Amino acid sequence: MEKEIEKEIEKEIEKEIEKEIEKENQNEIEKEIEKEIEKEIEKENQNEIEKENEINADDFESKFVNQTYSQIAEHFNQTRKKVWPQVFDFISNSECGSLVADIGCGNGKNCRVSENIFTLGSDRNEELAKIANNLNNLPTCQMKTSIIIDDNLNLSLRSNFFDKVISIAVLHHFSTIDRRILALQELFRITKPGGHILITVWAFEQKKKYEKQDVMIPWKLQKRFFNQKQLEKDQEQIELKRYYHLFYKGELKELIEKFENINLISETFNSDNWVYLCEKKKQQ
Amino acid sequence: MKLITHNMLESRVKDCPDDKRFPLGINATKVIEQKVVLNKQFIINILTKIDWEVLLEAIKQIGYNEKIELPLEIPVEIEKDDDLIMKIHHALLEIEIIEGELICQGTGRKFTIKEGIANMLLNSEELK
């Protein structure tokens, strides 16, 4: 009798265990499905970026780089005042009478570094160009600067002309490899033989982990920087997106090395950016 | 836009013949003068890099050729002539074109100068 009861109990326990296992499996399956869905969404986002790029990289960048900068220009300006030591050293260690081109100059913070040089600042974005130019309107100025609106992919500047060319946080806004190469080609074209080029781009290998290279980085625009149209909205801040391509170590190096007239002097990692120092070879 | 900048710009319009890209013509409707601290060595060194003839022509085109008289050629011993260095400094760095346009000599395409900033952007049909 007792044995039968024991058997019954054992059976019950087994059943319970089976149920538990089944439940666990069920959970696991659900988790798997969730993961799959997440992956699909991720893929979809990626496709969206790629699709937009295919349609027209120019329109895509116009929307997610240029138009965003137009809206955040003043706010952006307030947060970008300090010149990076590496950029400062590169520019200020120039011979007196050097000509420097700052392609993608943004608010112009790198355009007034040394009184011994002339700096030509160029940006595709009109709002940023205006901000960069206003900084110049001091009554007596020791710095020598002009600002133009121009396209990094087709610079209206003379070939083999500038002693130094800088491209600070610009190339990561181009959405295809062909456009990155074309941008480099223009930077190298305007540099004189024997002249130097300094390039910085956002690195993939930064403290904040990103899952993919092509990302939309949100900018939280505060109310005090709203334009007339935005003020109609009853919000304290609005979120705008900027497109970035995060570069792997060696990725831009590979592109630079395609140019036979360019020596890559160094590739270094600095504050979440890859920094490239190049020299245009002297003509034989 | 300073006159030294005019010495760096060229037309990138697709249809422009290569020998007509540089220099651009200037039509200035508003020009101001803005003080810049003189850096004598800068002026002496920059003279080896800029196109002197293009500078003279630019001064003429904005109607300043009587106000700033410069020699047809850069004198050999320029570093001894402080007066001339001051004039060159003034022409290159202190004259600002605020409103006007730059004109491609090969195609006639005009680039607007507004608030002292030249807009050199081309539309897709004009690109190389």
Tab-separated table of N, CA and C in Angstrom, chain A residues 58 95-99 115-118 120 123-124 126 129-131 133-134 136-151 154-159 161-163 186 189 192, chain B residues 1-13 22 24 34-39 41-43 45-46 49-51 89 92-93 96 111 114-122 124 126-128:
chain	number	residue	atom	x	y	z
A	58	ASP	N	23.151	61.966	-51.907
A	58	ASP	CA	23.177	63.416	-51.753
A	58	ASP	C	21.937	63.907	-51.003
A	95	GLU	N	54.781	77.535	-40.518
A	95	GLU	CA	55.653	78.665	-40.859
A	95	GLU	C	54.807	79.917	-40.997
A	96	CYS	N	55.397	81.062	-40.672
A	96	CYS	CA	54.695	82.330	-40.861
A	96	CYS	C	54.357	82.492	-42.353
A	97	GLY	N	53.137	82.901	-42.633
A	97	GLY	CA	52.723	83.069	-44.031
A	97	GLY	C	52.128	81.801	-44.632
A	98	SER	N	51.801	80.825	-43.791
A	98	SER	CA	51.194	79.588	-44.297
A	98	SER	C	49.723	79.806	-44.621
A	99	LEU	N	49.264	79.043	-45.619
A	99	LEU	CA	47.850	79.068	-45.981
A	99	LEU	C	47.220	77.759	-45.522
A	115	GLU	N	48.154	83.830	-35.433
A	115	GLU	CA	48.229	85.105	-36.168
A	115	GLU	C	49.268	85.067	-37.288
A	116	ASN	N	49.963	83.963	-37.400
A	116	ASN	CA	50.999	83.845	-38.440
A	116	ASN	C	50.505	83.233	-39.740
A	117	ILE	N	49.236	82.863	-39.786
A	117	ILE	CA	48.709	82.144	-40.954
A	117	ILE	C	47.418	82.799	-41.463
A	118	PHE	N	47.021	82.412	-42.669
A	118	PHE	CA	45.676	82.748	-43.152
A	118	PHE	C	44.879	81.449	-43.205
A	120	LEU	N	41.378	79.615	-44.580
A	120	LEU	CA	40.175	79.630	-45.402
A	120	LEU	C	39.254	78.575	-44.811
A	123	ASP	N	32.374	75.547	-45.413
A	123	ASP	CA	31.364	74.591	-44.947
A	123	ASP	C	30.209	74.566	-45.931
A	124	ARG	N	29.585	73.399	-46.051
A	124	ARG	CA	28.454	73.273	-46.956
A	124	ARG	C	27.210	73.931	-46.354
A	126	GLU	N	25.043	76.713	-44.691
A	126	GLU	CA	25.001	78.169	-44.683
A	126	GLU	C	24.917	78.740	-43.263
A	129	ALA	N	28.248	78.470	-41.660
A	129	ALA	CA	29.176	79.404	-42.305
A	129	ALA	C	28.964	80.822	-41.769
A	130	LYS	N	27.688	81.198	-41.577
A	130	LYS	CA	27.382	82.541	-41.045
A	130	LYS	C	27.932	82.705	-39.633
A	131	ILE	N	27.744	81.680	-38.814
A	131	ILE	CA	28.267	81.735	-37.447
A	131	ILE	C	29.790	81.846	-37.492
A	133	ASN	N	31.641	83.047	-39.786
A	133	ASN	CA	32.070	84.338	-40.309
A	133	ASN	C	31.881	85.461	-39.296
A	134	ASN	N	30.817	85.389	-38.497
A	134	ASN	CA	30.561	86.445	-37.517
A	134	ASN	C	31.651	86.560	-36.476
A	136	ASN	N	34.482	86.573	-36.957
A	136	ASN	CA	35.544	87.357	-37.571
A	136	ASN	C	35.330	88.857	-37.386
A	137	ASN	N	34.099	89.251	-37.068
A	137	ASN	CA	33.760	90.669	-37.057
A	137	ASN	C	34.161	91.390	-35.777
A	138	LEU	N	35.379	91.174	-35.345
A	138	LEU	CA	35.892	91.912	-34.210
A	138	LEU	C	36.516	93.187	-34.764
A	139	PRO	N	36.465	94.304	-34.027
A	139	PRO	CA	36.949	95.580	-34.556
A	139	PRO	C	38.419	95.514	-34.982
A	140	THR	N	39.285	94.981	-34.140
A	140	THR	CA	40.678	94.787	-34.537
A	140	THR	C	41.000	93.332	-34.346
A	141	CYS	N	41.357	92.709	-35.442
A	141	CYS	CA	41.559	91.271	-35.353
A	141	CYS	C	42.963	90.903	-35.787
A	142	GLN	N	43.589	90.035	-35.005
A	142	GLN	CA	44.931	89.582	-35.370
A	142	GLN	C	44.862	88.368	-36.280
A	143	MET	N	43.685	87.730	-36.271
A	143	MET	CA	43.537	86.522	-37.076
A	143	MET	C	43.096	86.887	-38.491
A	144	LYS	N	43.537	86.091	-39.438
A	144	LYS	CA	43.230	86.356	-40.853
A	144	LYS	C	42.423	85.177	-41.397
A	145	THR	N	41.131	85.426	-41.624
A	145	THR	CA	40.225	84.330	-41.984
A	145	THR	C	39.174	84.786	-42.981
A	146	SER	N	38.823	83.913	-43.945
A	146	SER	CA	37.617	84.108	-44.760
A	146	SER	C	36.825	82.817	-44.716
A	147	ILE	N	35.502	82.955	-44.807
A	147	ILE	CA	34.628	81.782	-44.797
A	147	ILE	C	33.873	81.721	-46.126
A	148	ILE	N	33.801	80.528	-46.715
A	148	ILE	CA	32.985	80.343	-47.917
A	148	ILE	C	32.030	79.163	-47.708
A	149	ILE	N	30.971	79.127	-48.532
A	149	ILE	CA	30.078	77.966	-48.551
A	149	ILE	C	30.502	77.114	-49.742
A	150	ASP	N	30.873	75.854	-49.489
A	150	ASP	CA	31.388	75.022	-50.571
A	150	ASP	C	31.183	73.549	-50.230
A	151	ASP	N	31.340	72.717	-51.261
A	151	ASP	CA	31.077	71.285	-51.132
A	151	ASP	C	32.390	70.507	-51.118
A	154	ASN	N	33.482	68.781	-54.234
A	154	ASN	CA	33.803	69.558	-55.429
A	154	ASN	C	34.244	70.951	-54.992
A	155	LEU	N	35.439	71.032	-54.439
A	155	LEU	CA	35.896	72.287	-53.834
A	155	LEU	C	36.288	73.320	-54.880
A	156	SER	N	35.785	74.529	-54.703
A	156	SER	CA	36.097	75.626	-55.632
A	156	SER	C	37.423	76.281	-55.259
A	157	LEU	N	38.419	75.458	-55.013
A	157	LEU	CA	39.717	75.965	-54.567
A	157	LEU	C	40.810	75.469	-55.507
A	158	ARG	N	41.879	76.279	-55.616
A	158	ARG	CA	42.965	75.947	-56.537
A	158	ARG	C	43.700	74.671	-56.112
A	159	SER	N	44.200	73.946	-57.111
A	159	SER	CA	44.947	72.713	-56.848
A	159	SER	C	46.356	73.039	-56.360
A	161	PHE	N	47.743	74.082	-53.642
A	161	PHE	CA	47.838	75.459	-53.175
A	161	PHE	C	48.088	75.603	-51.673
A	162	PHE	N	47.393	74.832	-50.861
A	162	PHE	CA	47.427	75.071	-49.413
A	162	PHE	C	48.573	74.323	-48.729
A	163	ASP	N	49.222	75.041	-47.780
A	163	ASP	CA	50.317	74.433	-47.029
A	163	ASP	C	49.780	73.346	-46.105
A	186	GLU	N	39.587	65.426	-53.011
A	186	GLU	CA	39.538	66.885	-53.053
A	186	GLU	C	40.467	67.509	-52.006
A	189	ARG	N	43.875	67.141	-53.400
A	189	ARG	CA	44.095	67.954	-54.596
A	189	ARG	C	44.517	69.382	-54.238
A	192	LYS	N	49.316	71.515	-51.330
A	192	LYS	CA	50.495	71.644	-52.190
A	192	LYS	C	51.440	70.466	-51.949
B	1	MET	N	34.381	88.681	-47.445
B	1	MET	CA	35.424	87.936	-48.134
B	1	MET	C	36.593	88.854	-48.469
B	2	LYS	N	37.760	88.446	-48.007
B	2	LYS	CA	38.961	89.247	-48.250
B	2	LYS	C	39.482	89.032	-49.671
B	3	LEU	N	40.253	89.996	-50.167
B	3	LEU	CA	40.789	89.850	-51.521
B	3	LEU	C	41.778	88.692	-51.633
B	4	ILE	N	42.463	88.363	-50.555
B	4	ILE	CA	43.390	87.220	-50.599
B	4	ILE	C	42.615	85.941	-50.944
B	5	THR	N	41.359	85.871	-50.501
B	5	THR	CA	40.535	84.682	-50.744
B	5	THR	C	40.230	84.531	-52.233
B	6	HIS	N	40.000	85.664	-52.890
B	6	HIS	CA	39.750	85.641	-54.333
B	6	HIS	C	40.910	84.963	-55.067
B	7	ASN	N	42.115	85.095	-54.499
B	7	ASN	CA	43.320	84.513	-55.092
B	7	ASN	C	43.369	82.990	-54.956
B	8	MET	N	42.450	82.416	-54.189
B	8	MET	CA	42.448	80.961	-53.947
B	8	MET	C	41.308	80.245	-54.647
B	9	LEU	N	40.312	81.015	-55.095
B	9	LEU	CA	39.094	80.400	-55.629
B	9	LEU	C	39.178	80.162	-57.130
B	10	GLU	N	38.573	79.060	-57.569
B	10	GLU	CA	38.463	78.812	-59.003
B	10	GLU	C	37.088	78.222	-59.301
B	11	SER	N	36.698	78.289	-60.575
B	11	SER	CA	35.387	77.759	-60.968
B	11	SER	C	35.493	76.256	-61.199
B	12	ARG	N	34.543	75.511	-60.641
B	12	ARG	CA	34.514	74.057	-60.838
B	12	ARG	C	33.318	73.654	-61.696
B	13	VAL	N	32.748	74.617	-62.423
B	13	VAL	CA	31.619	74.317	-63.304
B	13	VAL	C	32.085	73.360	-64.396
B	22	PHE	N	40.494	79.898	-63.385
B	22	PHE	CA	41.112	80.859	-62.475
B	22	PHE	C	41.671	82.020	-63.271
B	24	LEU	N	38.414	84.094	-60.974
B	24	LEU	CA	37.007	84.456	-61.147
B	24	LEU	C	36.900	85.970	-61.267
B	34	GLN	N	38.219	96.778	-42.959
B	34	GLN	CA	38.213	96.313	-41.576
B	34	GLN	C	39.645	96.117	-41.099
B	35	LYS	N	39.974	96.756	-39.977
B	35	LYS	CA	41.363	96.739	-39.496
B	35	LYS	C	41.828	95.331	-39.121
B	36	VAL	N	43.002	94.995	-39.624
B	36	VAL	CA	43.663	93.748	-39.216
B	36	VAL	C	45.077	94.123	-38.781
B	37	VAL	N	45.536	93.554	-37.668
B	37	VAL	CA	46.873	93.877	-37.166
B	37	VAL	C	47.928	93.436	-38.191
B	38	LEU	N	48.865	94.328	-38.474
B	38	LEU	CA	49.904	94.018	-39.471
B	38	LEU	C	50.881	92.972	-38.944
B	39	ASN	N	51.158	91.994	-39.803
B	39	ASN	CA	52.177	90.988	-39.498
B	39	ASN	C	53.104	90.991	-40.724
B	41	GLN	N	56.100	89.860	-41.528
B	41	GLN	CA	56.683	88.625	-42.065
B	41	GLN	C	55.639	87.811	-42.827
B	42	PHE	N	54.405	87.833	-42.312
B	42	PHE	CA	53.316	87.117	-43.004
B	42	PHE	C	53.164	87.645	-44.422
B	43	ILE	N	53.152	88.976	-44.565
B	43	ILE	CA	52.958	89.583	-45.894
B	43	ILE	C	54.125	89.218	-46.817
B	45	ASN	N	56.116	86.645	-46.711
B	45	ASN	CA	56.077	85.213	-47.073
B	45	ASN	C	54.909	84.862	-47.990
B	46	ILE	N	53.784	85.547	-47.806
B	46	ILE	CA	52.589	85.197	-48.585
B	46	ILE	C	52.768	85.612	-50.054
B	49	LYS	N	53.350	83.072	-52.615
B	49	LYS	CA	52.288	82.095	-52.860
B	49	LYS	C	51.134	82.625	-53.697
B	50	ILE	N	50.903	83.935	-53.627
B	50	ILE	CA	49.744	84.450	-54.345
B	50	ILE	C	50.120	84.914	-55.756
B	51	ASP	N	49.093	85.030	-56.575
B	51	ASP	CA	49.260	85.491	-57.953
B	51	ASP	C	49.094	87.014	-57.954
B	89	HIS	N	49.248	94.693	-47.344
B	89	HIS	CA	48.492	94.188	-46.189
B	89	HIS	C	47.042	94.675	-46.256
B	92	LEU	N	45.179	92.923	-49.292
B	92	LEU	CA	44.922	91.485	-49.136
B	92	LEU	C	43.970	91.153	-47.992
B	93	LEU	N	44.124	91.893	-46.884
B	93	LEU	CA	43.455	91.444	-45.654
B	93	LEU	C	42.406	92.399	-45.081
B	96	GLU	N	37.083	93.982	-47.384
B	96	GLU	CA	36.119	92.878	-47.306
B	96	GLU	C	34.990	93.138	-48.299
B	111	PHE	N	28.386	83.441	-58.776
B	111	PHE	CA	28.362	82.939	-57.402
B	111	PHE	C	28.106	84.135	-56.487
B	114	LYS	N	27.151	87.057	-50.074
B	114	LYS	CA	26.127	87.640	-49.201
B	114	LYS	C	26.673	87.668	-47.778
B	115	GLU	N	26.521	88.787	-47.118
B	115	GLU	CA	27.029	88.941	-45.741
B	115	GLU	C	28.507	88.532	-45.651
B	116	GLY	N	29.242	88.825	-46.732
B	116	GLY	CA	30.686	88.556	-46.710
B	116	GLY	C	31.066	87.117	-46.997
B	117	ILE	N	30.064	86.287	-47.365
B	117	ILE	CA	30.335	84.866	-47.611
B	117	ILE	C	29.981	84.510	-49.053
B	118	ALA	N	30.958	83.983	-49.795
B	118	ALA	CA	30.703	83.547	-51.172
B	118	ALA	C	30.100	82.148	-51.144
B	119	ASN	N	28.996	81.978	-51.882
B	119	ASN	CA	28.369	80.655	-51.967
B	119	ASN	C	28.813	79.976	-53.271
B	120	MET	N	29.697	78.991	-53.150
B	120	MET	CA	30.304	78.342	-54.308
B	120	MET	C	29.600	77.039	-54.703
B	121	LEU	N	28.493	76.717	-54.040
B	121	LEU	CA	27.802	75.445	-54.311
B	121	LEU	C	27.256	75.412	-55.740
B	122	LEU	N	27.391	74.247	-56.366
B	122	LEU	CA	26.866	74.037	-57.720
B	122	LEU	C	25.687	73.072	-57.629
B	124	SER	N	23.500	69.807	-59.323
B	124	SER	CA	24.044	68.537	-59.821
B	124	SER	C	24.369	68.556	-61.315
B	126	GLU	N	25.653	70.955	-62.941
B	126	GLU	CA	26.874	71.735	-63.193
B	126	GLU	C	28.135	71.000	-62.744
B	127	LEU	N	27.940	69.858	-62.044
B	127	LEU	CA	29.083	69.160	-61.463
B	127	LEU	C	29.847	68.368	-62.508
B	128	LYS	N	31.140	68.228	-62.255
B	128	LYS	CA	32.013	67.452	-63.150
B	128	LYS	C	31.636	65.981	-63.119
